[in-house]
Amino acid sequence: MTLRNKMTVPEGHFVVDVTLLRSGPVRIETDIPVDWLTQELSFCEYGIRSDHGRVTLVAEPCSGGVLVRGDITTQLVAQCGICLGDTPVAQKINVSTYLFPKVAAAAEAEEAELTPDELDKEWYEGDRIVLDDLVRDHVMLELPMNPRCGDDCPGLAAFEEAAKFKTDPDPRLARLATIDLAAKKEN
Ligand SMILES: [Zn+2]
């Protein structure tokens, strides 16, 4: 493969070769690269990383397009919103998505005076369907809004208490501790 091809054709981790669909369904059963998913989740509002993940998908020809069905399972580690401790998040997400060829998408979009991107439908172009965005989006949509480590979360106060003992106070701030705030108020 030339460099030019490499730059213009997205490689992708989860790829369906459309030419293989002519002879029947294509199964994609593979682990989700941990580094890739962690990177994809790096825009999350809280800290989260992937520990393990797997996709089990079947792509099959359907009404001129491609139906992708199956599931995505992940083991993630999120940051508890209260104590900031590691919080395991296990996901099992059902996937059922219909993609249709870009030529059909373009025709439909033109009719509605939109671009294919503005259509609320998934489409693909050429002989390779890269499912990376689909996998990422499904994982993102199923993330908890406020991860909590559990009912026995030690809480932020306990976290601060632990942090106080772990680190020596900044010597530049030591003088602040000697200021009597109550006495100042009375003046
Ligand atoms: Zn917690």
Short mmCIF file of N, CA and C and ligand atoms in Angstrom, two decimals:
data_model
loop_
_atom_site.label_atom_id
_atom_site.label_comp_id
_atom_site.label_asym_id
_atom_site.label_seq_id
_atom_site.Cartn_x
_atom_site.Cartn_y
_atom_site.Cartn_z
N MET A 1 0.85 -1.20 0.00
CA MET A 1 0.00 0.00 0.00
C MET A 1 0.89 1.26 0.00
N THR A 2 0.57 2.19 -0.84
CA THR A 2 1.37 3.43 -0.89
C THR A 2 0.96 4.34 0.25
N LEU A 3 1.81 5.32 0.52
CA LEU A 3 1.53 6.26 1.59
C LEU A 3 0.26 7.05 1.30
N ARG A 4 0.08 7.38 0.02
CA ARG A 4 -1.09 8.14 -0.38
C ARG A 4 -2.38 7.39 -0.01
N ASN A 5 -2.39 6.10 -0.30
CA ASN A 5 -3.56 5.30 0.06
C ASN A 5 -3.77 5.28 1.57
N LYS A 6 -2.66 5.18 2.27
CA LYS A 6 -2.75 5.14 3.73
C LYS A 6 -3.38 6.40 4.28
N MET A 7 -3.08 7.54 3.62
CA MET A 7 -3.58 8.80 4.13
C MET A 7 -5.04 9.01 3.76
N THR A 8 -5.46 8.48 2.62
CA THR A 8 -6.82 8.77 2.17
C THR A 8 -7.81 7.68 2.62
N VAL A 9 -7.33 6.47 2.84
CA VAL A 9 -8.23 5.40 3.28
C VAL A 9 -8.04 5.17 4.78
N PRO A 10 -9.08 5.46 5.57
CA PRO A 10 -8.93 5.22 7.01
C PRO A 10 -8.74 3.73 7.27
N GLU A 11 -7.75 3.41 8.07
CA GLU A 11 -7.46 1.99 8.31
C GLU A 11 -8.59 1.32 9.09
N GLY A 12 -8.85 1.85 10.28
CA GLY A 12 -9.95 1.31 11.07
C GLY A 12 -9.60 0.02 11.78
N HIS A 13 -10.23 -0.17 12.94
CA HIS A 13 -10.05 -1.39 13.72
C HIS A 13 -11.14 -2.41 13.40
N PHE A 14 -12.31 -1.90 13.04
CA PHE A 14 -13.46 -2.78 12.81
C PHE A 14 -13.96 -2.50 11.39
N VAL A 15 -13.57 -3.33 10.48
CA VAL A 15 -13.82 -3.05 9.07
C VAL A 15 -14.56 -4.21 8.41
N VAL A 16 -15.60 -3.86 7.67
CA VAL A 16 -16.32 -4.85 6.88
C VAL A 16 -15.90 -4.68 5.42
N ASP A 17 -15.41 -5.75 4.82
CA ASP A 17 -15.09 -5.75 3.40
C ASP A 17 -16.38 -6.01 2.63
N VAL A 18 -16.87 -4.98 1.97
CA VAL A 18 -18.19 -5.07 1.32
C VAL A 18 -18.21 -6.16 0.25
N THR A 19 -17.05 -6.41 -0.41
CA THR A 19 -17.02 -7.42 -1.47
C THR A 19 -17.31 -8.81 -0.91
N LEU A 20 -16.96 -9.03 0.37
CA LEU A 20 -17.22 -10.34 0.99
C LEU A 20 -18.70 -10.56 1.27
N LEU A 21 -19.45 -9.45 1.36
CA LEU A 21 -20.88 -9.56 1.68
C LEU A 21 -21.67 -10.22 0.55
N ARG A 22 -21.06 -10.21 -0.65
CA ARG A 22 -21.77 -10.82 -1.78
C ARG A 22 -21.98 -12.30 -1.56
N SER A 23 -21.08 -12.90 -0.78
CA SER A 23 -21.25 -14.35 -0.55
C SER A 23 -21.88 -14.65 0.81
N GLY A 24 -22.40 -13.61 1.50
CA GLY A 24 -23.12 -13.88 2.75
C GLY A 24 -22.67 -12.97 3.89
N PRO A 25 -23.22 -13.22 5.08
CA PRO A 25 -22.90 -12.37 6.24
C PRO A 25 -21.41 -12.42 6.59
N VAL A 26 -20.92 -11.32 7.14
CA VAL A 26 -19.52 -11.23 7.58
C VAL A 26 -19.52 -10.99 9.08
N ARG A 27 -18.74 -11.81 9.78
CA ARG A 27 -18.69 -11.72 11.24
C ARG A 27 -17.44 -10.96 11.66
N ILE A 28 -17.61 -10.00 12.57
CA ILE A 28 -16.46 -9.30 13.15
C ILE A 28 -16.46 -9.61 14.63
N GLU A 29 -15.50 -10.39 15.04
CA GLU A 29 -15.42 -10.77 16.44
C GLU A 29 -13.99 -10.52 16.88
N THR A 30 -13.81 -9.44 17.64
CA THR A 30 -12.44 -9.05 17.99
C THR A 30 -12.42 -8.19 19.25
N ASP A 31 -11.26 -8.15 19.90
CA ASP A 31 -11.11 -7.28 21.06
C ASP A 31 -11.06 -5.82 20.61
N ILE A 32 -11.51 -4.94 21.48
CA ILE A 32 -11.39 -3.50 21.22
C ILE A 32 -10.03 -3.08 21.78
N PRO A 33 -9.15 -2.54 20.94
CA PRO A 33 -7.84 -2.14 21.47
C PRO A 33 -8.00 -1.18 22.65
N VAL A 34 -7.38 -1.52 23.77
CA VAL A 34 -7.53 -0.76 25.01
C VAL A 34 -7.07 0.69 24.84
N ASP A 35 -5.92 0.87 24.20
CA ASP A 35 -5.39 2.24 24.01
C ASP A 35 -6.30 3.07 23.11
N TRP A 36 -6.83 2.43 22.10
CA TRP A 36 -7.71 3.16 21.16
C TRP A 36 -8.95 3.66 21.88
N LEU A 37 -9.63 2.77 22.64
CA LEU A 37 -10.87 3.16 23.31
C LEU A 37 -10.59 4.21 24.38
N THR A 38 -9.49 4.03 25.12
CA THR A 38 -9.14 5.02 26.15
C THR A 38 -8.95 6.39 25.51
N GLN A 39 -8.29 6.42 24.36
CA GLN A 39 -8.08 7.68 23.63
C GLN A 39 -9.42 8.28 23.19
N GLU A 40 -10.30 7.43 22.67
CA GLU A 40 -11.61 7.89 22.19
C GLU A 40 -12.45 8.46 23.34
N LEU A 41 -12.22 7.95 24.55
CA LEU A 41 -13.00 8.40 25.71
C LEU A 41 -12.35 9.59 26.42
N SER A 42 -11.24 10.07 25.89
CA SER A 42 -10.48 11.10 26.61
C SER A 42 -11.20 12.44 26.66
N PHE A 43 -12.26 12.62 25.87
CA PHE A 43 -13.01 13.88 25.91
C PHE A 43 -14.14 13.83 26.93
N CYS A 44 -14.24 12.73 27.63
CA CYS A 44 -15.29 12.57 28.64
C CYS A 44 -15.08 13.59 29.77
N GLU A 45 -16.18 13.99 30.42
CA GLU A 45 -16.09 15.00 31.48
C GLU A 45 -15.33 14.51 32.70
N TYR A 46 -15.32 13.20 32.90
CA TYR A 46 -14.59 12.65 34.04
C TYR A 46 -13.54 11.67 33.52
N GLY A 47 -12.60 11.31 34.38
CA GLY A 47 -11.56 10.38 33.97
C GLY A 47 -12.13 9.00 33.70
N ILE A 48 -11.76 8.40 32.60
CA ILE A 48 -12.24 7.05 32.29
C ILE A 48 -11.25 6.39 31.34
N ARG A 49 -11.05 5.09 31.57
CA ARG A 49 -10.17 4.35 30.66
C ARG A 49 -10.76 2.98 30.40
N SER A 50 -10.28 2.37 29.35
CA SER A 50 -10.75 1.03 29.01
C SER A 50 -9.83 0.00 29.62
N ASP A 51 -10.45 -1.05 30.14
CA ASP A 51 -9.69 -2.16 30.70
C ASP A 51 -9.76 -3.36 29.75
N HIS A 52 -10.92 -3.50 29.15
CA HIS A 52 -11.12 -4.59 28.20
C HIS A 52 -12.37 -4.30 27.39
N GLY A 53 -12.42 -4.77 26.18
CA GLY A 53 -13.62 -4.59 25.36
C GLY A 53 -13.63 -5.57 24.22
N ARG A 54 -14.83 -5.90 23.76
CA ARG A 54 -14.93 -6.85 22.67
C ARG A 54 -16.15 -6.53 21.81
N VAL A 55 -16.00 -6.65 20.52
CA VAL A 55 -17.15 -6.50 19.64
C VAL A 55 -17.47 -7.85 19.02
N THR A 56 -18.76 -8.15 18.95
CA THR A 56 -19.24 -9.37 18.28
C THR A 56 -20.36 -8.90 17.36
N LEU A 57 -20.01 -8.65 16.11
CA LEU A 57 -20.98 -8.07 15.18
C LEU A 57 -21.09 -8.94 13.93
N VAL A 58 -22.27 -8.91 13.35
CA VAL A 58 -22.48 -9.59 12.07
C VAL A 58 -23.03 -8.55 11.09
N ALA A 59 -22.36 -8.43 9.96
CA ALA A 59 -22.84 -7.54 8.90
C ALA A 59 -23.46 -8.40 7.82
N GLU A 60 -24.65 -8.00 7.37
CA GLU A 60 -25.28 -8.79 6.30
C GLU A 60 -25.98 -7.87 5.31
N PRO A 61 -25.98 -8.30 4.04
CA PRO A 61 -26.66 -7.49 3.03
C PRO A 61 -28.15 -7.44 3.32
N CYS A 62 -28.75 -6.26 3.15
CA CYS A 62 -30.17 -6.10 3.47
C CYS A 62 -30.74 -4.93 2.68
N SER A 63 -31.69 -5.19 1.84
CA SER A 63 -32.39 -4.15 1.06
C SER A 63 -31.42 -3.15 0.41
N GLY A 64 -30.40 -3.64 -0.23
CA GLY A 64 -29.48 -2.74 -0.94
C GLY A 64 -28.44 -2.10 -0.04
N GLY A 65 -28.57 -2.28 1.26
CA GLY A 65 -27.59 -1.72 2.19
C GLY A 65 -26.98 -2.83 3.03
N VAL A 66 -26.51 -2.44 4.21
CA VAL A 66 -25.87 -3.42 5.09
C VAL A 66 -26.43 -3.26 6.50
N LEU A 67 -26.88 -4.37 7.05
CA LEU A 67 -27.38 -4.37 8.43
C LEU A 67 -26.27 -4.89 9.34
N VAL A 68 -25.95 -4.13 10.36
CA VAL A 68 -24.92 -4.54 11.32
C VAL A 68 -25.59 -4.78 12.66
N ARG A 69 -25.47 -6.02 13.15
CA ARG A 69 -26.11 -6.37 14.42
C ARG A 69 -25.15 -7.12 15.32
N GLY A 70 -25.42 -7.06 16.60
CA GLY A 70 -24.58 -7.80 17.54
C GLY A 70 -24.45 -7.05 18.83
N ASP A 71 -23.32 -7.24 19.51
CA ASP A 71 -23.13 -6.47 20.74
C ASP A 71 -21.69 -6.07 20.98
N ILE A 72 -21.58 -5.06 21.83
CA ILE A 72 -20.29 -4.53 22.25
C ILE A 72 -20.24 -4.69 23.76
N THR A 73 -19.21 -5.31 24.26
CA THR A 73 -19.07 -5.39 25.72
C THR A 73 -17.77 -4.68 26.12
N THR A 74 -17.84 -3.95 27.20
CA THR A 74 -16.63 -3.27 27.68
C THR A 74 -16.51 -3.41 29.20
N GLN A 75 -15.28 -3.34 29.64
CA GLN A 75 -14.98 -3.19 31.07
C GLN A 75 -14.20 -1.88 31.16
N LEU A 76 -14.84 -0.86 31.71
CA LEU A 76 -14.20 0.45 31.81
C LEU A 76 -13.89 0.75 33.27
N VAL A 77 -12.99 1.69 33.48
CA VAL A 77 -12.70 2.16 34.84
C VAL A 77 -12.89 3.67 34.83
N ALA A 78 -13.95 4.13 35.50
CA ALA A 78 -14.26 5.55 35.55
C ALA A 78 -13.85 6.11 36.90
N GLN A 79 -13.79 7.43 36.98
CA GLN A 79 -13.44 8.09 38.22
C GLN A 79 -14.74 8.42 38.97
N CYS A 80 -14.83 7.94 40.21
CA CYS A 80 -16.01 8.26 41.03
C CYS A 80 -16.13 9.77 41.19
N GLY A 81 -17.33 10.30 40.97
CA GLY A 81 -17.54 11.74 41.04
C GLY A 81 -17.40 12.31 42.44
N ILE A 82 -17.42 11.47 43.48
CA ILE A 82 -17.32 11.96 44.85
C ILE A 82 -15.91 11.75 45.41
N CYS A 83 -15.45 10.51 45.40
CA CYS A 83 -14.15 10.23 46.04
C CYS A 83 -13.00 10.14 45.03
N LEU A 84 -13.33 10.23 43.74
CA LEU A 84 -12.34 10.16 42.65
C LEU A 84 -11.66 8.80 42.55
N GLY A 85 -12.21 7.83 43.27
CA GLY A 85 -11.63 6.47 43.22
C GLY A 85 -12.04 5.73 41.95
N ASP A 86 -11.31 4.67 41.65
CA ASP A 86 -11.62 3.85 40.48
C ASP A 86 -13.00 3.21 40.62
N THR A 87 -13.79 3.34 39.60
CA THR A 87 -15.15 2.80 39.60
C THR A 87 -15.34 1.92 38.37
N PRO A 88 -15.49 0.61 38.57
CA PRO A 88 -15.68 -0.23 37.39
C PRO A 88 -17.03 0.00 36.72
N VAL A 89 -17.01 0.07 35.41
CA VAL A 89 -18.24 0.23 34.63
C VAL A 89 -18.25 -0.88 33.59
N ALA A 90 -19.24 -1.76 33.69
CA ALA A 90 -19.35 -2.85 32.71
C ALA A 90 -20.51 -2.53 31.76
N GLN A 91 -20.25 -2.64 30.49
CA GLN A 91 -21.30 -2.35 29.51
C GLN A 91 -21.57 -3.58 28.64
N LYS A 92 -22.83 -3.78 28.32
CA LYS A 92 -23.19 -4.74 27.27
C LYS A 92 -24.22 -4.03 26.41
N ILE A 93 -23.81 -3.67 25.22
CA ILE A 93 -24.61 -2.78 24.39
C ILE A 93 -25.05 -3.52 23.13
N ASN A 94 -26.34 -3.51 22.89
CA ASN A 94 -26.86 -4.11 21.66
C ASN A 94 -26.69 -3.14 20.50
N VAL A 95 -26.29 -3.68 19.37
CA VAL A 95 -26.11 -2.87 18.18
C VAL A 95 -27.06 -3.38 17.11
N SER A 96 -27.76 -2.48 16.47
CA SER A 96 -28.59 -2.82 15.32
C SER A 96 -28.66 -1.57 14.46
N THR A 97 -27.80 -1.52 13.47
CA THR A 97 -27.68 -0.31 12.66
C THR A 97 -27.74 -0.67 11.17
N TYR A 98 -28.49 0.13 10.45
CA TYR A 98 -28.58 -0.09 9.01
C TYR A 98 -27.79 1.00 8.30
N LEU A 99 -26.87 0.57 7.44
CA LEU A 99 -26.09 1.53 6.67
C LEU A 99 -26.42 1.36 5.19
N PHE A 100 -26.52 2.48 4.51
CA PHE A 100 -26.77 2.31 3.10
C PHE A 100 -25.71 3.02 2.27
N PRO A 101 -25.54 2.61 0.99
CA PRO A 101 -24.43 3.13 0.19
C PRO A 101 -24.56 4.63 -0.03
N LYS A 102 -23.43 5.29 -0.16
CA LYS A 102 -23.43 6.75 -0.26
C LYS A 102 -24.22 7.23 -1.48
N VAL A 103 -24.18 6.50 -2.58
CA VAL A 103 -24.95 6.93 -3.76
C VAL A 103 -26.43 7.06 -3.43
N ALA A 104 -26.94 6.09 -2.67
CA ALA A 104 -28.35 6.13 -2.27
C ALA A 104 -28.57 7.27 -1.28
N ALA A 105 -27.60 7.44 -0.38
CA ALA A 105 -27.71 8.52 0.61
C ALA A 105 -27.70 9.87 -0.08
N ALA A 106 -26.83 10.02 -1.07
CA ALA A 106 -26.72 11.29 -1.79
C ALA A 106 -28.02 11.62 -2.50
N ALA A 107 -28.64 10.60 -3.13
CA ALA A 107 -29.89 10.81 -3.85
C ALA A 107 -31.00 11.24 -2.89
N GLU A 108 -31.05 10.56 -1.73
CA GLU A 108 -32.09 10.89 -0.75
C GLU A 108 -31.86 12.28 -0.17
N ALA A 109 -30.57 12.59 0.07
CA ALA A 109 -30.24 13.89 0.64
C ALA A 109 -30.61 15.01 -0.33
N GLU A 110 -30.34 14.78 -1.61
CA GLU A 110 -30.62 15.81 -2.61
C GLU A 110 -32.11 16.12 -2.64
N GLU A 111 -32.89 15.07 -2.53
CA GLU A 111 -34.34 15.22 -2.53
C GLU A 111 -34.79 16.10 -1.37
N ALA A 112 -34.14 15.93 -0.24
CA ALA A 112 -34.49 16.69 0.97
C ALA A 112 -33.67 17.99 1.08
N GLU A 113 -32.89 18.29 0.04
CA GLU A 113 -32.03 19.48 0.01
C GLU A 113 -31.09 19.53 1.21
N LEU A 114 -30.44 18.40 1.46
CA LEU A 114 -29.46 18.29 2.53
C LEU A 114 -28.18 17.70 1.96
N THR A 115 -27.13 17.69 2.76
CA THR A 115 -25.94 16.93 2.38
C THR A 115 -26.09 15.55 3.02
N PRO A 116 -25.40 14.53 2.47
CA PRO A 116 -25.53 13.18 3.08
C PRO A 116 -25.20 13.19 4.57
N ASP A 117 -24.27 14.07 4.99
CA ASP A 117 -23.90 14.13 6.42
C ASP A 117 -25.06 14.62 7.28
N GLU A 118 -25.93 15.44 6.68
CA GLU A 118 -27.05 15.99 7.46
C GLU A 118 -28.21 15.01 7.59
N LEU A 119 -28.19 13.98 6.75
CA LEU A 119 -29.22 12.95 6.86
C LEU A 119 -29.03 12.21 8.17
N ASP A 120 -30.13 11.91 8.83
CA ASP A 120 -30.01 11.19 10.09
C ASP A 120 -29.91 9.68 9.83
N LYS A 121 -28.96 9.32 8.96
CA LYS A 121 -28.81 7.91 8.59
C LYS A 121 -27.34 7.59 8.42
N GLU A 122 -27.02 6.35 8.66
CA GLU A 122 -25.62 5.92 8.49
C GLU A 122 -25.41 5.48 7.05
N TRP A 123 -24.29 5.90 6.49
CA TRP A 123 -24.00 5.46 5.12
C TRP A 123 -22.53 5.12 4.99
N TYR A 124 -22.20 4.42 3.94
CA TYR A 124 -20.81 4.06 3.71
C TYR A 124 -20.45 4.31 2.26
N GLU A 125 -19.16 4.37 2.02
CA GLU A 125 -18.66 4.69 0.69
C GLU A 125 -17.58 3.68 0.33
N GLY A 126 -17.63 3.17 -0.88
CA GLY A 126 -16.57 2.27 -1.34
C GLY A 126 -16.76 0.85 -0.83
N ASP A 127 -15.66 0.11 -0.78
CA ASP A 127 -15.72 -1.31 -0.46
C ASP A 127 -15.41 -1.64 0.99
N ARG A 128 -15.17 -0.60 1.79
CA ARG A 128 -14.83 -0.86 3.18
C ARG A 128 -15.76 -0.07 4.09
N ILE A 129 -16.37 -0.75 5.00
CA ILE A 129 -17.19 -0.06 6.00
C ILE A 129 -16.40 -0.06 7.29
N VAL A 130 -15.97 1.13 7.71
CA VAL A 130 -15.21 1.26 8.96
C VAL A 130 -16.20 1.54 10.08
N LEU A 131 -16.25 0.65 11.06
CA LEU A 131 -17.25 0.75 12.12
C LEU A 131 -16.70 1.41 13.40
N ASP A 132 -15.51 1.98 13.32
CA ASP A 132 -14.90 2.57 14.52
C ASP A 132 -15.80 3.63 15.17
N ASP A 133 -16.36 4.53 14.35
CA ASP A 133 -17.22 5.59 14.91
C ASP A 133 -18.46 5.00 15.56
N LEU A 134 -19.01 3.99 14.90
CA LEU A 134 -20.21 3.33 15.43
C LEU A 134 -19.91 2.71 16.79
N VAL A 135 -18.77 2.03 16.91
CA VAL A 135 -18.40 1.40 18.18
C VAL A 135 -18.20 2.48 19.25
N ARG A 136 -17.44 3.52 18.91
CA ARG A 136 -17.18 4.59 19.88
C ARG A 136 -18.49 5.25 20.33
N ASP A 137 -19.36 5.60 19.37
CA ASP A 137 -20.61 6.29 19.71
C ASP A 137 -21.50 5.44 20.62
N HIS A 138 -21.58 4.15 20.34
CA HIS A 138 -22.40 3.28 21.19
C HIS A 138 -21.86 3.25 22.62
N VAL A 139 -20.54 3.18 22.76
CA VAL A 139 -19.93 3.16 24.10
C VAL A 139 -20.18 4.49 24.81
N MET A 140 -20.01 5.60 24.09
CA MET A 140 -20.19 6.93 24.69
C MET A 140 -21.63 7.13 25.19
N LEU A 141 -22.60 6.68 24.37
CA LEU A 141 -24.01 6.89 24.73
C LEU A 141 -24.42 6.12 25.97
N GLU A 142 -23.70 5.05 26.27
CA GLU A 142 -24.07 4.21 27.42
C GLU A 142 -23.23 4.52 28.66
N LEU A 143 -22.44 5.58 28.61
CA LEU A 143 -21.62 5.92 29.78
C LEU A 143 -22.51 6.46 30.89
N PRO A 144 -22.18 6.17 32.16
CA PRO A 144 -22.99 6.75 33.25
C PRO A 144 -22.78 8.26 33.30
N MET A 145 -23.84 8.99 33.68
CA MET A 145 -23.74 10.45 33.78
C MET A 145 -22.82 10.84 34.94
N ASN A 146 -23.06 10.20 36.09
CA ASN A 146 -22.27 10.50 37.29
C ASN A 146 -21.77 9.21 37.91
N PRO A 147 -20.59 8.76 37.53
CA PRO A 147 -20.12 7.49 38.09
C PRO A 147 -19.95 7.56 39.60
N ARG A 148 -20.44 6.53 40.27
CA ARG A 148 -20.29 6.45 41.73
C ARG A 148 -19.69 5.09 42.05
N CYS A 149 -18.71 5.09 42.96
CA CYS A 149 -17.99 3.83 43.20
C CYS A 149 -18.87 2.83 43.97
N GLY A 150 -19.90 3.32 44.66
CA GLY A 150 -20.79 2.41 45.37
C GLY A 150 -21.42 3.08 46.57
N ASP A 151 -22.28 2.31 47.26
CA ASP A 151 -22.98 2.87 48.42
C ASP A 151 -22.02 3.22 49.55
N ASP A 152 -20.88 2.52 49.59
CA ASP A 152 -19.92 2.79 50.67
C ASP A 152 -18.81 3.73 50.23
N CYS A 153 -19.13 4.60 49.27
CA CYS A 153 -18.15 5.59 48.80
C CYS A 153 -17.60 6.35 50.01
N PRO A 154 -16.30 6.37 50.19
CA PRO A 154 -15.74 7.05 51.35
C PRO A 154 -15.99 8.56 51.34
N GLY A 155 -16.37 9.12 50.21
CA GLY A 155 -16.73 10.52 50.17
C GLY A 155 -15.54 11.45 50.04
N LEU A 156 -15.85 12.64 49.62
CA LEU A 156 -14.79 13.61 49.35
C LEU A 156 -14.02 14.00 50.61
N ALA A 157 -14.74 14.11 51.74
CA ALA A 157 -14.08 14.50 52.99
C ALA A 157 -12.99 13.50 53.35
N ALA A 158 -13.33 12.23 53.21
CA ALA A 158 -12.36 11.17 53.52
C ALA A 158 -11.18 11.24 52.56
N PHE A 159 -11.48 11.57 51.29
CA PHE A 159 -10.43 11.68 50.29
C PHE A 159 -9.46 12.81 50.67
N GLU A 160 -10.02 13.93 51.07
CA GLU A 160 -9.20 15.09 51.45
C GLU A 160 -8.36 14.77 52.69
N GLU A 161 -8.99 14.05 53.60
CA GLU A 161 -8.30 13.67 54.83
C GLU A 161 -7.07 12.82 54.49
N ALA A 162 -7.28 11.88 53.58
CA ALA A 162 -6.19 10.99 53.17
C ALA A 162 -5.10 11.79 52.45
N ALA A 163 -5.52 12.74 51.64
CA ALA A 163 -4.56 13.54 50.87
C ALA A 163 -3.70 14.38 51.81
N LYS A 164 -4.33 14.86 52.91
CA LYS A 164 -3.63 15.72 53.87
C LYS A 164 -2.46 14.98 54.51
N PHE A 165 -2.69 13.70 54.80
CA PHE A 165 -1.64 12.92 55.45
C PHE A 165 -0.56 12.47 54.46
N LYS A 166 -0.96 12.37 53.20
CA LYS A 166 -0.03 11.88 52.20
C LYS A 166 0.97 12.94 51.79
N THR A 167 0.55 14.22 51.78
CA THR A 167 1.45 15.27 51.29
C THR A 167 1.74 16.27 52.40
N ASP A 168 2.98 16.72 52.46
CA ASP A 168 3.35 17.75 53.41
C ASP A 168 2.77 19.08 52.94
N PRO A 169 2.33 19.94 53.88
CA PRO A 169 1.80 21.22 53.44
C PRO A 169 2.90 22.05 52.76
N ASP A 170 2.49 22.81 51.77
CA ASP A 170 3.41 23.70 51.08
C ASP A 170 3.97 24.71 52.08
N PRO A 171 5.30 24.78 52.23
CA PRO A 171 5.85 25.70 53.24
C PRO A 171 5.45 27.16 53.01
N ARG A 172 5.18 27.52 51.77
CA ARG A 172 4.79 28.91 51.48
C ARG A 172 3.40 29.22 52.04
N LEU A 173 2.61 28.15 52.26
CA LEU A 173 1.25 28.36 52.77
C LEU A 173 1.18 28.18 54.29
N ALA A 174 2.29 27.74 54.88
CA ALA A 174 2.28 27.41 56.31
C ALA A 174 1.87 28.62 57.15
N ARG A 175 2.26 29.83 56.75
CA ARG A 175 1.92 31.03 57.53
C ARG A 175 0.42 31.25 57.60
N LEU A 176 -0.29 30.87 56.53
CA LEU A 176 -1.74 31.06 56.50
C LEU A 176 -2.41 30.35 57.65
N ALA A 177 -1.85 29.19 58.00
CA ALA A 177 -2.45 28.38 59.07
C ALA A 177 -2.37 29.09 60.41
N THR A 178 -1.45 30.05 60.55
CA THR A 178 -1.28 30.72 61.84
C THR A 178 -2.21 31.93 61.98
N ILE A 179 -2.84 32.34 60.87
CA ILE A 179 -3.71 33.52 60.94
C ILE A 179 -5.01 33.16 61.66
N ASP A 180 -5.37 33.96 62.64
CA ASP A 180 -6.59 33.70 63.41
C ASP A 180 -7.75 34.45 62.72
N LEU A 181 -8.51 33.70 61.92
CA LEU A 181 -9.59 34.33 61.15
C LEU A 181 -10.67 34.91 62.05
N ALA A 182 -10.99 34.21 63.12
CA ALA A 182 -12.05 34.65 64.03
C ALA A 182 -11.69 36.00 64.66
N ALA A 183 -10.42 36.14 65.08
CA ALA A 183 -9.97 37.38 65.72
C ALA A 183 -10.07 38.53 64.74
N LYS A 184 -9.71 38.27 63.47
CA LYS A 184 -9.74 39.34 62.45
C LYS A 184 -11.14 39.87 62.25
N LYS A 185 -12.10 38.96 62.27
CA LYS A 185 -13.51 39.32 62.00
C LYS A 185 -13.98 40.35 63.03
N GLU A 186 -13.56 40.18 64.27
CA GLU A 186 -14.05 41.05 65.34
C GLU A 186 -13.57 42.49 65.20
N ASN A 187 -12.44 42.67 64.51
CA ASN A 187 -11.89 44.04 64.40
C ASN A 187 -12.69 44.98 63.51
ZN ZN B 1 -16.55 7.10 45.53
#
